[in-house]
């Protein structure tokens, strides 16, 4: 069982920056991956960024945020961050932290979600 709590959302002007934080209730090194989804009103939920906790810590980003967003982790603090620079109004959404654990590809992998944090970018 994993609990996730996000923070760091807010209102910024276009071109500004925010850093989102997600803290997990257990040692994140026992997890498979962590990352961030976002969902804007009337739009589908989309993956923004993900990091493999083990196996080299490889990362993936949505094409729309490459070069602007950076995902990172702090294992001793059980935290994952999303640094967001050069924000556009199109980035406005509720951002959700997620984590997976279990055995990938077996049907026994669990996914956990935070409650979300609002990011609003004004024109």
XYZ file of N, CA, C and O in Angstrom:
492
model
N 0.841 -1.177 0.000
C 0.000 0.000 0.000
C 0.887 1.242 0.000
O 1.813 1.343 0.811
N 0.600 2.154 -0.916
C 1.380 3.374 -1.060
C 0.435 4.564 -1.065
O -0.571 4.571 -1.783
N 0.776 5.563 -0.286
C 0.057 6.829 -0.313
C 0.966 7.899 -0.889
O 2.160 7.944 -0.581
N 0.392 8.757 -1.722
C 1.131 9.803 -2.399
C 0.470 11.144 -2.131
O -0.756 11.254 -2.199
N 1.269 12.151 -1.851
C 0.764 13.489 -1.591
C 1.546 14.480 -2.431
O 2.770 14.567 -2.318
N 0.820 15.236 -3.268
C 1.446 16.235 -4.129
C 1.366 17.615 -3.497
O 0.474 17.905 -2.695
N 2.278 18.466 -3.912
C 2.251 19.867 -3.521
C 3.018 20.673 -4.556
O 3.717 20.118 -5.400
N 2.878 21.983 -4.496
C 3.653 22.864 -5.346
C 2.897 23.521 -6.474
O 3.460 24.357 -7.191
N 1.635 23.165 -6.664
C 0.858 23.801 -7.707
C 0.539 25.237 -7.364
O 0.734 25.695 -6.242
N 0.036 25.952 -8.352
C -0.311 27.336 -8.139
C -0.597 28.047 -9.432
O -0.779 27.426 -10.481
N -0.641 29.367 -9.349
C -0.910 30.232 -10.486
C 0.365 30.955 -10.888
O 1.007 31.597 -10.050
N 0.717 30.843 -12.154
C 1.896 31.526 -12.674
C 1.568 32.147 -14.020
O 0.624 31.744 -14.699
N 2.360 33.124 -14.405
C 2.226 33.723 -15.720
C 2.967 32.887 -16.755
O 3.889 32.131 -16.425
N 2.546 33.018 -17.998
C 3.237 32.332 -19.077
C 4.718 32.668 -19.047
O 5.104 33.824 -18.871
N 5.537 31.648 -19.213
C 6.974 31.812 -19.136
C 7.552 31.565 -17.757
O 8.779 31.489 -17.609
N 6.696 31.415 -16.768
C 7.138 31.186 -15.409
C 7.452 29.733 -15.135
O 7.364 28.873 -16.011
N 7.799 29.459 -13.873
C 8.211 28.125 -13.470
C 7.512 27.703 -12.189
O 7.135 28.533 -11.353
N 7.347 26.402 -12.041
C 6.854 25.791 -10.821
C 7.600 24.483 -10.611
O 8.037 23.853 -11.576
N 7.715 24.071 -9.354
C 8.240 22.757 -9.046
C 7.203 21.995 -8.226
O 6.836 22.422 -7.132
N 6.751 20.884 -8.777
C 5.819 20.018 -8.085
C 6.583 18.964 -7.296
O 7.627 18.480 -7.737
N 6.045 18.607 -6.137
C 6.656 17.595 -5.289
C 5.647 16.506 -4.981
O 4.452 16.766 -4.844
N 6.137 15.301 -4.853
C 5.309 14.156 -4.496
C 6.069 13.326 -3.483
O 7.192 12.890 -3.757
N 5.481 13.113 -2.320
C 6.105 12.303 -1.288
C 5.336 11.000 -1.136
O 4.099 10.991 -1.107
N 6.062 9.907 -1.064
C 5.475 8.586 -0.920
C 5.580 8.111 0.521
O 6.483 8.508 1.262
N 4.658 7.239 0.898
C 4.588 6.761 2.273
C 5.518 5.593 2.555
O 5.506 5.065 3.670
N 6.301 5.186 1.569
C 7.247 4.109 1.758
C 8.497 4.396 0.956
O 8.523 5.318 0.131
N 9.519 3.591 1.180
C 10.770 3.727 0.452
C 10.502 3.592 -1.041
O 10.069 2.539 -1.504
N 10.754 4.656 -1.788
C 10.419 4.619 -3.205
C 11.293 3.655 -3.987
O 10.948 3.300 -5.115
N 12.405 3.209 -3.412
C 13.255 2.266 -4.109
C 12.627 0.882 -4.188
O 13.136 0.011 -4.890
N 11.528 0.666 -3.468
C 10.780 -0.574 -3.596
C 9.754 -0.498 -4.711
O 9.091 -1.497 -5.007
N 9.598 0.673 -5.319
C 8.628 0.879 -6.378
C 9.270 0.681 -7.747
O 10.490 0.734 -7.888
N 8.440 0.484 -8.742
C 8.935 0.275 -10.095
C 9.138 1.593 -10.835
O 10.194 1.821 -11.432
N 8.142 2.436 -10.799
C 8.227 3.717 -11.475
C 7.362 4.736 -10.763
O 6.441 4.389 -10.027
N 7.676 5.988 -10.995
C 6.875 7.089 -10.504
C 6.817 8.145 -11.594
O 7.668 8.177 -12.489
N 5.817 8.996 -11.504
C 5.717 10.029 -12.506
C 4.506 10.903 -12.307
O 3.899 10.921 -11.230
N 4.183 11.611 -13.375
C 3.121 12.601 -13.336
C 2.221 12.489 -14.550
O 2.699 12.396 -15.687
N 0.929 12.478 -14.312
C -0.091 12.663 -15.323
C -0.740 14.024 -15.113
O -0.633 14.611 -14.029
N -1.413 14.500 -16.137
C -2.195 15.714 -15.983
C -3.500 15.577 -16.745
O -3.605 14.824 -17.710
N -4.500 16.319 -16.287
C -5.794 16.317 -16.941
C -6.404 17.706 -16.868
O -6.563 18.263 -15.783
N -6.721 18.243 -18.021
C -7.397 19.518 -18.122
C -8.877 19.280 -18.386
O -9.256 18.228 -18.916
N -9.736 20.235 -18.038
C -11.171 20.061 -18.274
C -11.479 19.742 -19.730
O -10.993 20.418 -20.639
N -12.270 18.706 -19.944
C -12.665 18.324 -21.282
C -11.616 17.594 -22.086
O -11.835 17.314 -23.266
N -10.482 17.276 -21.470
C -9.408 16.605 -22.177
C -9.084 15.272 -21.516
O -9.408 15.044 -20.355
N -8.440 14.416 -22.290
C -8.018 13.125 -21.772
C -6.819 13.284 -20.843
O -5.999 14.187 -21.003
N -6.746 12.402 -19.876
C -5.572 12.356 -19.018
C -4.361 11.947 -19.848
O -4.439 11.017 -20.659
N -3.252 12.627 -19.654
C -2.062 12.322 -20.420
C -0.841 12.195 -19.517
O -0.716 12.898 -18.511
N 0.047 11.322 -19.918
C 1.298 11.152 -19.201
C 2.224 12.315 -19.522
O 2.465 12.626 -20.690
N 2.757 12.932 -18.490
C 3.672 14.052 -18.651
C 5.115 13.596 -18.557
O 5.945 13.916 -19.405
N 5.431 12.858 -17.507
C 6.798 12.415 -17.281
C 6.797 11.197 -16.378
O 5.918 11.045 -15.533
N 7.795 10.344 -16.551
C 7.919 9.147 -15.739
C 9.388 8.827 -15.537
O 10.232 9.142 -16.384
N 9.686 8.198 -14.422
C 11.046 7.765 -14.133
C 11.002 6.356 -13.558
O 10.148 6.046 -12.724
N 11.904 5.505 -14.032
C 12.075 4.192 -13.440
C 12.896 4.344 -12.170
O 13.993 4.912 -12.194
N 12.358 3.862 -11.071
C 13.035 4.037 -9.792
C 14.329 3.230 -9.750
O 15.338 3.682 -9.199
N 14.310 2.063 -10.335
C 15.485 1.208 -10.418
C 15.876 1.014 -11.873
O 15.372 1.725 -12.753
N 16.786 0.099 -12.107
C 17.205 -0.255 -13.462
C 17.665 0.958 -14.259
O 17.288 1.144 -15.416
N 18.477 1.795 -13.627
C 19.079 2.903 -14.325
C 18.360 4.226 -14.226
O 18.925 5.258 -14.602
N 17.141 4.220 -13.755
C 16.410 5.460 -13.581
C 16.104 6.197 -14.871
O 16.129 7.433 -14.901
N 15.815 5.473 -15.938
C 15.503 6.110 -17.209
C 14.220 6.926 -17.103
O 13.334 6.634 -16.294
N 14.122 7.946 -17.935
C 12.983 8.850 -17.902
C 12.292 8.916 -19.255
O 12.895 8.644 -20.294
N 11.021 9.276 -19.221
C 10.232 9.503 -20.422
C 9.443 10.785 -20.243
O 8.976 11.089 -19.141
N 9.264 11.516 -21.347
C 8.524 12.756 -21.327
C 7.572 12.818 -22.504
O 7.863 12.296 -23.581
N 6.445 13.484 -22.285
C 5.586 13.811 -23.401
C 6.314 14.765 -24.337
O 7.095 15.617 -23.893
N 6.066 14.628 -25.628
C 6.740 15.489 -26.597
C 6.499 16.971 -26.304
O 7.386 17.809 -26.526
N 5.328 17.297 -25.812
C 4.972 18.685 -25.592
C 5.753 19.343 -24.461
O 5.764 20.575 -24.363
N 6.402 18.558 -23.607
C 7.114 19.134 -22.464
C 8.612 18.892 -22.518
O 9.341 19.398 -21.651
N 9.092 18.158 -23.494
C 10.523 17.892 -23.596
C 11.301 19.192 -23.705
O 10.947 20.090 -24.461
N 12.360 19.280 -22.924
C 13.171 20.484 -22.900
C 12.685 21.540 -21.938
O 13.409 22.508 -21.673
N 11.479 21.380 -21.418
C 10.920 22.346 -20.475
C 10.719 21.752 -19.083
O 10.891 22.443 -18.084
N 10.327 20.488 -19.022
C 10.058 19.819 -17.752
C 11.162 18.820 -17.454
O 11.709 18.183 -18.361
N 11.469 18.653 -16.173
C 12.448 17.679 -15.735
C 11.917 16.926 -14.527
O 11.513 17.537 -13.538
N 11.921 15.600 -14.612
C 11.520 14.779 -13.479
C 12.772 14.294 -12.765
O 13.771 13.945 -13.401
N 12.729 14.289 -11.452
C 13.852 13.836 -10.652
C 13.338 13.197 -9.370
O 12.159 13.345 -9.019
N 14.216 12.498 -8.690
C 13.815 11.846 -7.450
C 14.879 12.022 -6.376
O 16.059 12.198 -6.672
N 14.429 11.979 -5.133
C 15.296 12.068 -3.968
C 14.961 10.865 -3.109
O 14.021 10.899 -2.316
N 15.704 9.797 -3.283
C 15.367 8.539 -2.621
C 15.353 8.629 -1.088
O 14.442 8.092 -0.460
N 16.352 9.288 -0.458
C 16.302 9.357 1.008
C 15.064 10.052 1.544
O 14.634 9.754 2.666
N 14.489 10.968 0.774
C 13.291 11.680 1.208
C 12.006 11.055 0.676
O 10.917 11.554 0.969
N 12.132 9.995 -0.115
C 10.981 9.335 -0.727
C 10.148 10.316 -1.543
O 8.913 10.304 -1.489
N 10.833 11.139 -2.310
C 10.148 12.180 -3.058
C 10.516 12.153 -4.534
O 11.616 11.743 -4.916
N 9.573 12.595 -5.329
C 9.764 12.799 -6.755
C 9.333 14.224 -7.072
O 8.345 14.721 -6.517
N 10.070 14.862 -7.973
C 9.805 16.246 -8.323
C 9.543 16.381 -9.811
O 10.002 15.584 -10.617
N 8.810 17.415 -10.148
C 8.641 17.802 -11.536
C 8.935 19.288 -11.636
O 8.134 20.117 -11.199
N 10.097 19.616 -12.177
C 10.464 21.001 -12.411
C 9.888 21.426 -13.752
O 10.201 20.822 -14.780
N 9.070 22.453 -13.744
C 8.384 22.913 -14.936
C 8.830 24.339 -15.244
O 8.579 25.258 -14.464
N 9.490 24.500 -16.364
C 9.963 25.805 -16.804
C 9.265 26.206 -18.091
O 8.722 25.374 -18.809
N 9.307 27.486 -18.387
C 8.720 28.024 -19.617
C 7.287 27.547 -19.792
O 6.896 27.042 -20.851
N 6.502 27.714 -18.765
C 5.136 27.226 -18.780
C 4.266 27.999 -19.765
O 4.405 29.211 -19.918
N 3.382 27.268 -20.423
C 2.427 27.835 -21.353
C 1.024 27.672 -20.795
O 0.768 26.788 -19.976
N 0.064 28.511 -21.228
C -1.322 28.304 -20.786
C -1.838 26.894 -21.065
O -2.672 26.388 -20.305
N -1.345 26.277 -22.113
C -1.764 24.919 -22.450
C -1.315 23.892 -21.420
O -1.800 22.752 -21.426
N -0.389 24.266 -20.551
C 0.050 23.372 -19.487
C -0.906 23.363 -18.299
O -0.737 22.548 -17.386
N -1.880 24.244 -18.277
C -2.818 24.313 -17.162
C -3.597 23.012 -17.045
O -4.181 22.535 -18.025
N -3.603 22.441 -15.857
C -4.270 21.169 -15.620
C -4.126 20.805 -14.152
O -3.391 21.452 -13.407
N -4.823 19.752 -13.756
C -4.555 19.122 -12.481
C -3.478 18.073 -12.717
O -3.619 17.219 -13.599
N -2.420 18.144 -11.952
C -1.304 17.228 -12.095
C -1.363 16.179 -10.995
O -1.473 16.506 -9.810
N -1.276 14.915 -11.404
C -1.396 13.796 -10.485
C -0.097 13.000 -10.438
O 0.422 12.587 -11.479
N 0.400 12.790 -9.261
C 1.530 11.902 -9.062
C 1.037 10.456 -9.070
O -0.055 10.165 -8.567
N 1.827 9.560 -9.646
C 1.478 8.145 -9.604
C 2.718 7.316 -9.290
O 3.851 7.757 -9.484
N 2.473 6.118 -8.828
C 3.543 5.173 -8.563
C 3.045 3.774 -8.870
O 1.855 3.478 -8.715
N 3.960 2.920 -9.295
C 3.625 1.525 -9.552
C 4.510 0.623 -8.710
O 5.665 0.948 -8.430
N 3.958 -0.501 -8.338
C 4.731 -1.520 -7.646
C 4.174 -2.887 -8.005
O 3.036 -3.022 -8.453
N 4.979 -3.889 -7.799
C 4.586 -5.234 -8.130
C 5.499 -5.805 -9.186
O 6.674 -5.447 -9.281
N 4.965 -6.699 -9.980
C 5.729 -7.367 -11.012
C 5.191 -6.924 -12.367
O 4.103 -7.361 -12.771
N 5.916 -6.089 -13.084
C 5.430 -5.596 -14.367
C 5.150 -6.711 -15.359
O 5.914 -7.681 -15.449
N 4.064 -6.569 -16.087
C 3.726 -7.505 -17.135
C 3.064 -8.783 -16.680
O 2.767 -9.646 -17.515
N 2.813 -8.919 -15.400
C 2.226 -10.150 -14.868
C 0.751 -10.014 -14.525
O 0.104 -11.015 -14.223
N 0.228 -8.795 -14.550
C -1.123 -8.562 -14.088
C -1.218 -8.312 -12.603
O -2.318 -8.090 -12.086
N -0.070 -8.311 -11.928
C -0.048 -8.089 -10.488
C 0.672 -6.794 -10.120
O 1.180 -6.652 -9.011
N 0.720 -5.858 -11.046
C 1.305 -4.555 -10.781
C 0.205 -3.598 -10.354
O -0.807 -3.455 -11.051
N 0.391 -2.947 -9.229
C -0.577 -1.991 -8.704
C -0.154 -0.565 -9.042
O 1.032 -0.259 -9.107
N -1.153 0.289 -9.249
C -0.923 1.693 -9.535
C -1.588 2.528 -8.450
O -2.752 2.288 -8.104
N -0.870 3.495 -7.930
C -1.374 4.372 -6.892
C -1.351 5.811 -7.376
O -0.466 6.206 -8.143
N -2.310 6.586 -6.912
C -2.473 7.955 -7.357
C -2.550 8.916 -6.187
O -3.146 8.614 -5.153
N -1.963 10.096 -6.365
C -2.172 11.179 -5.433
C -3.481 11.892 -5.726
O -4.193 11.574 -6.684
N -3.809 12.873 -4.908
C -5.069 13.593 -5.051
C -5.018 14.691 -6.100
O -6.057 15.181 -6.526
N -3.839 15.082 -6.512
C -3.684 16.081 -7.551
C -3.393 17.464 -7.008
O -3.776 17.807 -5.889
N -2.717 18.254 -7.812
C -2.441 19.644 -7.486
C -2.681 20.485 -8.732
O -2.279 20.118 -9.835
N -3.370 21.604 -8.556
C -3.774 22.441 -9.678
C -2.634 23.333 -10.133
O -1.988 24.000 -9.318
N -2.409 23.342 -11.430
C -1.464 24.255 -12.055
C -2.232 25.119 -13.040
O -2.903 24.599 -13.939
N -2.149 26.422 -12.875
C -2.819 27.353 -13.771
C -1.800 28.344 -14.306
O -1.111 29.007 -13.534
N -1.723 28.431 -15.620
C -0.792 29.332 -16.285
C -1.608 30.384 -17.021
O -2.386 30.056 -17.921
N -1.439 31.629 -16.652
C -2.193 32.710 -17.251
C -1.469 33.264 -18.467
O -0.237 33.216 -18.558
N -2.245 33.818 -19.389
C -1.684 34.399 -20.605
C -1.013 35.722 -20.309
O -1.374 36.434 -19.373
